[in-house]
Amino acid sequence: MSGAFRIPGAGRFSQAKTARFSFDGQSYAGIEGDTLASALLANGVHLVGRSFKYHRPRGILSAGAEEPNALVEIRRDAARKTPNVRATVQELYDGLDAQSQNRWPSLSFDLGAVSDIASPLLSAGFYYKTFMWPKAAWKTLYEPKIRAAAGLGVSPDQPDPDHYSSRYAHCDVLVLGGGAAGIAAALAAAETGVRVILADEQAEFGGSLRFESGAKIDGQDGFAWAQAAVAKLAAMDNVRVLSRTTAFGYYAQNFIGLVERVSEHLRTPGHDLARERLWQVRAKRVVLASGAIERHMVFADNDRPGIMLAGAARTYLNHYGVAVGRNVGVYTANDSAYAAAIDLKKAGVNVAAIVDLRDNPTGPVIDEARALGIEINFGRAVIRAGGKLRVSSMTVQPKNGGGERTIAVDAILMSAGWTPSVHLFSQSRGKVAFNDETKRFVPGTYAQDCVSVGACNGTDGLSATVDEAYAAGVRAAKDAGAKAAKSSKPKVDASESWSRGMLGAAPGAGPDTTVKAFVDFQNDVTAKDIRQAVHEGMRSIEHVKRFTTNGMATDQGKTSNMHGLAIAAEVLGKPIPEVGLTTFRAPYTPVTFGAIVSHARGPLFDPTRRTAIHPWAEAQGAVFEDVGQWKRAWYFPKAGEDMHAAVDRECVAVRKTAGLFDASTLGKIEVVGPDAAKFMELLYTNPWEKLEPGRCRYGIMLREDGFIYDDGVVGRLAPDRFHVTTTTGGAPRVMNHMEDYLQTEFPHLNVWLTSITEQWAVIAVQGPKSRDIIAPLLEGIDMSDEALPHMSVREGKICGVPTRLFRMSFTGERGFEVNVPADYGQAVWEALWAEGQKHGAAAYGTEAMHVLRAEKGYIIVGQDTDGTVTPNDAGLDWAVGKKKPDFVGIRGLTRPDLVAKGRKQLVGLKTRDPKVVLEEGAQIVEDPKQAIPMKMIGHVTSSYWSENCGRSIALALVAGGRDRMGETLYVPMPNGVIEVEVTGMVFFDETGGRLNG
């Protein structure tokens, strides 16, 4: 058996094809085609969760994506656990394992429900007003307890083992929504020959045709027509049909994000099958056919399990063959709930009574309900529901007051009307308009090339919907370039129509009601909370939303927004349009991170770049760090060494003998052309026209605002050729920066830019013995001080390989940088390494490089600068050409704030205790005894232990730093205040004599 509440012969799936599943460890049977929700209801299970704040028992409310209550965890194995899955959209498969969430120790007995008793302390905005004393208890007691008690599912704690895919697609017409409107629009557009994509979030197309039992189109049952039409579309070469696909975001220029659930419905997906697929679609025209969402009735205890939307109950009956109860009550303010009552009555379910807020409504469905012997109570309201873990009764009273009557029921179906689903329209930046007659927000002013049709456009009735949608499809195809359309508009033979309804709290849920009447089920927001927010000063609906959290849950208020808006408008005494509607933002429904990143996860999240010398460093046991996309050798530990010992040894080796360093990651750009020097003059602060070929110069690049953008050494290889180096992380943006200026500001210059970062491997050989190591391997270059002075470049050969040899230093020692074609990088490194062993050379990594450069006061852009540092602030005023008439940033340097006294300047710091190493980022103050918040005058940018200096050293940006030489300042830290002295930036070899050996 597939469940005691399964109606034999009902529904659209074979009841012979069963599927076993478990919920909270209990085994049940469903049928293939079920959702988890329909299968649970078929087995009489209504209690499926606990609410967010009060931990109240909650049941299934809806049959679609708007579900706020039935959120469960789906488990495939220890690594495949997905929280917050809506049971109403999770397709059943044999072996599915689902668990309820946010309860302890069990779903039926949840100790967290004590918060319902304490609810007076947890009213709207309580976190702003309650638990204010003692102040220290908020972080240690109140906040941890509140966060532990609230919440939904628990995020997985293991890496996601599934894989995801992505596709880009272009089409002429994209139709979002696979109900009657979407299918009609897709047919109309497809028959013209344009490229069409039709997408729907459900497994089966049809939309409301899944539950409309009386719909007839082209002489067929409405749902059968939908399946035949979709099959016809799928067979057309110009059409792509996507089921199980949600449009989650509508972005600029008709760019739509879709997520297709590829294998979530399969018991054992193949290893080569993606879990989900991200579609990024650009469409010439978009047809929005997203339907409407039924609203619940706001009355006391309207959240009891067994209380659900009338349309959902009808879907479970007509589509899945499941009765949601045996003795059902109906509470409505429009005609649609009558259709649910009629279908249930015909299926053999007892309908205890229909309670209709309206006084004397008339219509065919009312007449049919009366003819079936269903009791109808006009002008009455359900003022409360009975029961706890399952609804057991509804108490009815005339809406204007009077005697009460309690009716026993095991389910209540409710309908306050239907709200057009304008979420995607709103995301497109369209402006909604309020229809005073139907009391609904509908699409108003369009911002993109799209059109809304059917229920999401406020159109009532199947016949009107199909006519409107078909015409829209023809028009969209024509606008996209179609020349002619065939005429085969579907004919609606029979349909249902309903509109109107009510907004806000129902009678019996007014300001005097003490029992909770829920507006937002997922976030436990009541009608009282909305009123309280307004009374406490919230006037904007956006403020009301945030104060109460109405509409801020994972369902984005799909069922609650209009009710909350109406209640706020009533309290404010304003019309609903004046109060406004909250902004809908992507995603429409939750989207997994895996789907968004697709293949770009794990090692593919970002490209990993390795230098030609990486294998050698790896074989030597180097520890690597990530620098941008590059893997760089951080340090080279020997047996028994920790990082500190290894770095100390490397630094001493460089100063004592020599060190080899892989500098291949530095950005390298060739600037070539007759106007190359002019271009360099404009991009850098210092002069280049008179730089002789074969010489190098340190250059600074500024932004327009005068702040340092990047730096590096530039070598002039020929009158028309410069070899520019950049920081490792800055290489791509500097290349883009230079190209941008060349194309937009200086297009008259005859210059070519080429990124050569990966063309050249760079081996820095630094230290007193550096020349002795390189010279035996070099051909065609004189390395004497006279022939190759500091800041020079020569071209020749090393180990028979072409080289560009720079004499330059980032350590303060005699140094060279050997550039060779990357393919020969490791071979040349190994040759230099072998030669270096004769002199006691060591390999050193990026950490030693940082220490060595800090000992000499050399800055690193991005570490010692923060985007607000000028050359003068960094002590690099000497690198700015004083006579240059123009360069990028020259005007920025003259701004008053950039030449004002008291600017932060880069200086050195020495701790009074030489063994204390400051933390980078630590703040600096003048008076450590001042009251909090203290006045911060600077921060530490670089800080290291220097074995060569025998003490700690640091660089810092300090207000008026160069005027504070010798002053004592303070660095407050959690373990005490550290006393520091302001010094110059050079800590080792202050005269600079070691540059020349």
Short mmCIF file of C-alpha atoms in Angstrom, two decimals, residues 508-867:
data_model
loop_
_atom_site.label_atom_id
_atom_site.label_comp_id
_atom_site.label_asym_id
_atom_site.label_seq_id
_atom_site.Cartn_x
_atom_site.Cartn_y
_atom_site.Cartn_z
CA GLY A 508 -11.12 37.47 14.94
CA ALA A 509 -7.45 38.26 14.37
CA GLY A 510 -7.69 41.96 15.11
CA PRO A 511 -5.66 44.11 17.51
CA ASP A 512 -7.39 42.66 20.57
CA THR A 513 -6.54 39.06 19.72
CA THR A 514 -4.07 37.49 22.13
CA VAL A 515 -3.69 34.18 20.30
CA LYS A 516 -1.07 34.10 17.56
CA ALA A 517 -2.39 34.65 14.03
CA PHE A 518 0.50 34.02 11.67
CA VAL A 519 1.34 36.14 8.65
CA ASP A 520 4.79 34.68 7.92
CA PHE A 521 4.92 31.02 8.88
CA GLN A 522 8.63 30.45 8.44
CA ASN A 523 9.81 33.38 10.54
CA ASP A 524 6.93 33.19 13.05
CA VAL A 525 5.68 36.70 12.29
CA THR A 526 2.16 37.39 13.55
CA ALA A 527 -0.41 40.05 12.76
CA LYS A 528 0.36 41.50 16.19
CA ASP A 529 4.05 41.81 15.26
CA ILE A 530 3.19 43.86 12.17
CA ARG A 531 0.97 46.19 14.19
CA GLN A 532 3.62 46.50 16.89
CA ALA A 533 6.26 47.48 14.32
CA VAL A 534 4.09 50.34 13.08
CA HIS A 535 3.27 51.46 16.62
CA GLU A 536 6.99 51.54 17.41
CA GLY A 537 7.70 53.95 14.58
CA MET A 538 8.22 51.85 11.47
CA ARG A 539 6.56 53.72 8.61
CA SER A 540 8.23 52.27 5.52
CA ILE A 541 7.23 48.74 4.56
CA GLU A 542 10.94 47.99 4.17
CA HIS A 543 11.47 48.98 7.81
CA VAL A 544 8.49 46.91 8.90
CA LYS A 545 9.93 43.99 6.97
CA ARG A 546 13.30 44.20 8.69
CA PHE A 547 11.93 44.95 12.17
CA THR A 548 9.61 41.94 12.08
CA THR A 549 11.54 39.77 9.54
CA ASN A 550 8.29 39.33 7.60
CA GLY A 551 9.19 38.08 4.13
CA MET A 552 12.89 37.63 4.98
CA ALA A 553 12.87 33.84 5.25
CA THR A 554 13.94 31.41 2.53
CA ASP A 555 10.50 31.68 0.89
CA GLN A 556 10.90 35.49 0.57
CA GLY A 557 7.37 36.01 1.83
CA LYS A 558 5.64 34.46 -1.17
CA THR A 559 2.50 33.86 0.90
CA SER A 560 2.96 36.57 3.55
CA ASN A 561 4.02 39.83 1.90
CA MET A 562 0.60 41.04 0.84
CA HIS A 563 -0.98 40.25 4.21
CA GLY A 564 1.80 42.04 6.07
CA LEU A 565 1.47 45.03 3.76
CA ALA A 566 -2.28 45.22 4.23
CA ILE A 567 -2.05 45.05 8.03
CA ALA A 568 0.62 47.77 8.10
CA ALA A 569 -1.47 49.95 5.77
CA GLU A 570 -4.51 49.53 8.02
CA VAL A 571 -2.60 50.61 11.13
CA LEU A 572 -1.01 53.54 9.28
CA GLY A 573 -4.38 54.56 7.90
CA LYS A 574 -3.01 54.68 4.37
CA PRO A 575 -4.02 53.04 1.10
CA ILE A 576 -1.91 50.00 0.26
CA PRO A 577 -0.20 51.62 -2.79
CA GLU A 578 1.07 54.46 -0.60
CA VAL A 579 2.71 52.03 1.79
CA GLY A 580 4.43 50.31 -1.15
CA LEU A 581 5.69 46.84 -1.88
CA THR A 582 9.01 45.37 -0.81
CA THR A 583 11.64 44.80 -3.48
CA PHE A 584 12.05 41.22 -4.67
CA ARG A 585 15.64 40.15 -5.21
CA ALA A 586 17.34 37.12 -6.67
CA PRO A 587 17.30 34.24 -6.07
CA TYR A 588 13.59 33.47 -6.45
CA THR A 589 14.15 30.25 -4.52
CA PRO A 590 17.34 29.08 -2.79
CA VAL A 591 20.16 28.04 -5.11
CA THR A 592 23.04 25.79 -4.14
CA PHE A 593 26.53 27.25 -4.18
CA GLY A 594 27.57 24.28 -6.28
CA ALA A 595 25.19 25.24 -9.06
CA ILE A 596 26.43 28.82 -9.09
CA VAL A 597 30.12 27.97 -9.25
CA SER A 598 29.56 24.90 -11.46
CA HIS A 599 32.96 23.52 -12.48
CA ALA A 600 34.78 26.36 -10.74
CA ARG A 601 35.24 24.56 -7.42
CA GLY A 602 38.06 22.79 -5.66
CA PRO A 603 41.23 23.08 -7.73
CA LEU A 604 39.21 24.61 -10.56
CA PHE A 605 37.82 27.44 -8.42
CA ASP A 606 40.62 29.68 -9.61
CA PRO A 607 43.48 28.85 -11.99
CA THR A 608 46.57 27.66 -10.13
CA ARG A 609 49.74 28.97 -11.70
CA ARG A 610 53.12 27.36 -11.12
CA THR A 611 56.52 28.54 -12.25
CA ALA A 612 58.95 26.49 -14.26
CA ILE A 613 61.03 26.04 -11.10
CA HIS A 614 58.08 24.77 -9.01
CA PRO A 615 58.93 21.04 -9.44
CA TRP A 616 62.45 21.60 -8.10
CA ALA A 617 61.17 23.52 -5.08
CA GLU A 618 58.58 20.82 -4.43
CA ALA A 619 61.24 18.12 -4.55
CA GLN A 620 63.31 20.11 -2.02
CA GLY A 621 60.42 20.05 0.45
CA ALA A 622 59.45 23.70 0.08
CA VAL A 623 56.30 24.91 1.83
CA PHE A 624 54.18 26.92 -0.59
CA GLU A 625 51.86 29.88 -0.17
CA ASP A 626 49.23 31.32 -2.48
CA VAL A 627 50.12 34.71 -3.93
CA GLY A 628 47.28 35.66 -6.22
CA GLN A 629 46.90 32.65 -8.49
CA TRP A 630 50.53 31.61 -8.07
CA LYS A 631 51.99 28.93 -5.86
CA ARG A 632 55.20 30.39 -4.46
CA ALA A 633 57.84 28.73 -2.31
CA TRP A 634 57.29 30.22 1.16
CA TYR A 635 60.33 28.71 2.84
CA PHE A 636 62.65 25.69 2.50
CA PRO A 637 62.78 23.84 5.83
CA LYS A 638 65.57 21.40 6.58
CA ALA A 639 65.06 18.40 8.83
CA GLY A 640 63.95 19.52 12.28
CA GLU A 641 63.40 23.15 11.29
CA ASP A 642 60.22 25.05 11.85
CA MET A 643 59.32 28.07 9.75
CA HIS A 644 61.08 30.52 12.07
CA ALA A 645 64.37 28.60 11.98
CA ALA A 646 64.23 28.06 8.23
CA VAL A 647 63.60 31.73 7.48
CA ASP A 648 66.36 32.84 9.84
CA ARG A 649 68.83 30.49 8.13
CA GLU A 650 67.80 31.67 4.66
CA CYS A 651 68.16 35.37 5.60
CA VAL A 652 71.60 34.87 7.10
CA ALA A 653 72.75 32.89 4.06
CA VAL A 654 71.78 35.68 1.67
CA ARG A 655 73.69 38.27 3.69
CA LYS A 656 76.68 36.01 4.30
CA THR A 657 77.14 34.22 0.97
CA ALA A 658 74.24 34.13 -1.50
CA GLY A 659 70.70 33.00 -2.01
CA LEU A 660 68.62 31.87 -4.99
CA PHE A 661 65.04 32.98 -5.27
CA ASP A 662 62.35 32.16 -7.84
CA ALA A 663 61.02 35.56 -8.96
CA SER A 664 59.22 34.28 -12.06
CA THR A 665 55.82 35.36 -10.77
CA LEU A 666 56.60 39.07 -11.00
CA GLY A 667 54.59 40.69 -13.78
CA LYS A 668 56.50 41.45 -16.97
CA ILE A 669 55.28 43.67 -19.79
CA GLU A 670 57.09 44.75 -22.92
CA VAL A 671 56.40 48.30 -24.07
CA VAL A 672 57.54 48.54 -27.69
CA GLY A 673 57.29 51.16 -30.39
CA PRO A 674 58.60 54.51 -31.59
CA ASP A 675 56.62 56.28 -28.86
CA ALA A 676 57.42 53.81 -26.08
CA ALA A 677 59.39 56.37 -24.05
CA LYS A 678 56.63 58.97 -24.37
CA PHE A 679 54.11 56.43 -23.18
CA MET A 680 56.28 55.53 -20.18
CA GLU A 681 56.62 59.23 -19.35
CA LEU A 682 52.84 59.50 -19.16
CA LEU A 683 52.21 56.30 -17.14
CA TYR A 684 54.99 56.62 -14.55
CA THR A 685 55.93 59.43 -12.16
CA ASN A 686 59.63 59.49 -13.05
CA PRO A 687 61.32 60.48 -16.34
CA TRP A 688 62.22 57.90 -19.00
CA GLU A 689 63.13 59.82 -22.17
CA LYS A 690 66.77 60.19 -21.10
CA LEU A 691 67.19 56.71 -19.64
CA GLU A 692 69.94 55.09 -21.70
CA PRO A 693 69.46 51.63 -23.23
CA GLY A 694 71.01 49.08 -20.91
CA ARG A 695 70.01 50.96 -17.75
CA CYS A 696 67.14 50.38 -15.31
CA ARG A 697 65.04 52.60 -13.13
CA TYR A 698 62.61 52.04 -10.29
CA GLY A 699 59.20 53.34 -11.35
CA ILE A 700 55.96 54.23 -9.59
CA MET A 701 52.57 54.14 -11.25
CA LEU A 702 49.73 56.24 -9.80
CA ARG A 703 45.99 56.30 -10.11
CA GLU A 704 44.30 59.49 -11.26
CA ASP A 705 43.75 60.45 -7.62
CA GLY A 706 47.50 60.49 -6.93
CA PHE A 707 47.71 57.32 -4.87
CA ILE A 708 50.25 54.56 -5.55
CA TYR A 709 48.87 51.93 -7.92
CA ASP A 710 51.91 49.72 -8.53
CA ASP A 711 55.68 49.79 -8.70
CA GLY A 712 58.55 47.89 -10.26
CA VAL A 713 61.92 48.09 -11.97
CA VAL A 714 61.93 48.98 -15.67
CA GLY A 715 64.82 48.17 -17.97
CA ARG A 716 65.39 49.95 -21.29
CA LEU A 717 66.53 47.31 -23.77
CA ALA A 718 66.58 49.61 -26.79
CA PRO A 719 65.41 53.13 -27.68
CA ASP A 720 62.02 51.69 -28.59
CA ARG A 721 61.76 48.79 -26.11
CA PHE A 722 61.19 48.68 -22.34
CA HIS A 723 61.02 45.62 -20.09
CA VAL A 724 58.56 46.57 -17.33
CA THR A 725 58.19 44.59 -14.12
CA THR A 726 55.18 44.76 -11.78
CA THR A 727 54.13 43.23 -8.49
CA THR A 728 52.97 39.61 -8.68
CA GLY A 729 49.36 40.37 -7.82
CA GLY A 730 49.29 43.56 -9.87
CA ALA A 731 50.37 42.10 -13.21
CA PRO A 732 46.89 41.67 -14.80
CA ARG A 733 45.49 44.97 -13.60
CA VAL A 734 48.61 46.92 -14.58
CA MET A 735 48.45 45.42 -18.06
CA ASN A 736 44.77 46.37 -18.29
CA HIS A 737 45.53 49.81 -16.86
CA MET A 738 48.21 50.48 -19.45
CA GLU A 739 46.10 49.13 -22.30
CA ASP A 740 43.14 51.22 -21.18
CA TYR A 741 45.15 54.45 -21.26
CA LEU A 742 46.80 53.55 -24.54
CA GLN A 743 43.45 52.99 -26.24
CA THR A 744 41.35 55.73 -24.63
CA GLU A 745 43.67 58.55 -23.57
CA PHE A 746 46.78 58.20 -25.74
CA PRO A 747 45.61 56.49 -28.94
CA HIS A 748 47.90 58.74 -30.97
CA LEU A 749 50.99 57.03 -29.56
CA ASN A 750 52.60 54.33 -31.69
CA VAL A 751 53.07 51.70 -28.98
CA TRP A 752 52.42 47.97 -28.50
CA LEU A 753 51.99 46.26 -25.14
CA THR A 754 52.71 42.56 -24.63
CA SER A 755 52.38 40.55 -21.43
CA ILE A 756 55.50 38.39 -21.12
CA THR A 757 55.07 37.21 -17.53
CA GLU A 758 54.98 33.53 -18.46
CA GLN A 759 57.51 33.86 -21.27
CA TRP A 760 60.41 34.39 -18.88
CA ALA A 761 61.52 32.46 -15.83
CA VAL A 762 63.32 34.77 -13.40
CA ILE A 763 66.01 33.60 -11.00
CA ALA A 764 67.18 36.14 -8.44
CA VAL A 765 70.73 35.49 -7.24
CA GLN A 766 71.41 37.78 -4.29
CA GLY A 767 74.32 38.18 -1.92
CA PRO A 768 78.07 38.86 -1.79
CA LYS A 769 78.86 35.72 -3.81
CA SER A 770 76.16 36.23 -6.43
CA ARG A 771 78.54 37.31 -9.20
CA ASP A 772 80.85 34.37 -8.53
CA ILE A 773 77.91 31.98 -8.97
CA ILE A 774 76.62 33.44 -12.25
CA ALA A 775 79.86 34.35 -14.03
CA PRO A 776 81.09 30.81 -14.89
CA LEU A 777 77.82 30.09 -16.70
CA LEU A 778 77.50 33.40 -18.54
CA GLU A 779 78.38 34.13 -22.16
CA GLY A 780 78.75 37.54 -23.81
CA ILE A 781 78.23 39.74 -20.74
CA ASP A 782 80.91 41.50 -18.71
CA MET A 783 79.80 41.38 -15.04
CA SER A 784 82.35 43.81 -13.65
CA ASP A 785 81.05 46.75 -11.64
CA GLU A 786 82.24 49.11 -14.35
CA ALA A 787 80.57 47.22 -17.21
CA LEU A 788 77.44 46.20 -15.31
CA PRO A 789 76.75 48.71 -12.53
CA HIS A 790 73.76 48.49 -10.22
CA MET A 791 70.44 49.09 -12.06
CA SER A 792 71.66 47.84 -15.45
CA VAL A 793 70.44 45.23 -17.91
CA ARG A 794 72.30 43.24 -20.56
CA GLU A 795 71.32 40.56 -23.06
CA GLY A 796 73.48 37.50 -23.63
CA LYS A 797 73.48 33.78 -22.89
CA ILE A 798 73.65 31.63 -19.79
CA CYS A 799 74.16 27.88 -20.08
CA GLY A 800 73.75 28.41 -23.81
CA VAL A 801 70.28 29.88 -23.31
CA PRO A 802 69.31 33.49 -24.19
CA THR A 803 69.10 35.68 -21.10
CA ARG A 804 68.22 39.16 -20.02
CA LEU A 805 70.45 39.79 -17.03
CA PHE A 806 69.38 42.57 -14.68
CA ARG A 807 71.63 43.86 -11.98
CA MET A 808 69.11 44.88 -9.36
CA SER A 809 68.41 44.06 -5.77
CA PHE A 810 65.38 43.69 -3.51
CA THR A 811 67.60 42.60 -0.62
CA GLY A 812 70.13 45.41 -0.40
CA GLU A 813 72.90 42.99 -1.37
CA ARG A 814 74.76 42.80 -4.66
CA GLY A 815 72.12 41.11 -6.73
CA PHE A 816 71.16 39.92 -10.18
CA GLU A 817 67.98 38.68 -11.79
CA VAL A 818 68.50 36.11 -14.53
CA ASN A 819 65.64 36.06 -17.06
CA VAL A 820 65.58 33.00 -19.31
CA PRO A 821 62.88 31.46 -21.52
CA ALA A 822 60.49 29.62 -19.19
CA ASP A 823 61.10 26.25 -20.84
CA TYR A 824 64.72 26.45 -19.70
CA GLY A 825 63.95 27.86 -16.25
CA GLN A 826 64.48 24.72 -14.21
CA ALA A 827 67.60 23.68 -16.12
CA VAL A 828 69.27 27.06 -15.60
CA TRP A 829 68.17 27.09 -11.94
CA GLU A 830 69.74 23.69 -11.38
CA ALA A 831 72.98 24.85 -13.01
CA LEU A 832 73.06 27.96 -10.83
CA TRP A 833 72.20 25.87 -7.78
CA ALA A 834 75.07 23.49 -8.46
CA GLU A 835 77.45 26.43 -8.84
CA GLY A 836 76.02 28.05 -5.73
CA GLN A 837 76.74 25.01 -3.58
CA LYS A 838 80.40 25.70 -4.08
CA HIS A 839 79.90 28.99 -2.25
CA GLY A 840 77.40 27.89 0.40
CA ALA A 841 74.37 29.45 -1.26
CA ALA A 842 70.84 28.68 -0.05
CA ALA A 843 67.44 28.72 -1.69
CA TYR A 844 65.12 31.19 -0.01
CA GLY A 845 61.38 31.72 -0.18
CA THR A 846 58.94 34.58 -0.06
CA GLU A 847 59.05 34.93 3.73
CA ALA A 848 62.81 35.47 3.76
CA MET A 849 62.38 37.86 0.81
CA HIS A 850 59.92 39.89 2.91
CA VAL A 851 62.30 40.03 5.86
CA LEU A 852 65.31 40.97 3.74
CA ARG A 853 63.52 43.79 1.95
CA ALA A 854 62.09 45.11 5.25
CA GLU A 855 65.61 45.22 6.71
CA LYS A 856 66.41 47.67 3.90
CA GLY A 857 63.13 49.59 4.10
CA TYR A 858 61.90 48.54 0.66
CA ILE A 859 58.13 48.72 0.40
CA ILE A 860 55.64 46.23 -1.00
CA VAL A 861 52.67 47.83 -2.74
CA GLY A 862 49.48 46.44 -1.24
CA GLN A 863 51.12 45.64 2.09
CA ASP A 864 52.83 48.88 3.06
CA THR A 865 50.31 50.86 1.01
CA ASP A 866 46.54 50.68 1.30
CA GLY A 867 45.19 52.67 -1.64
#
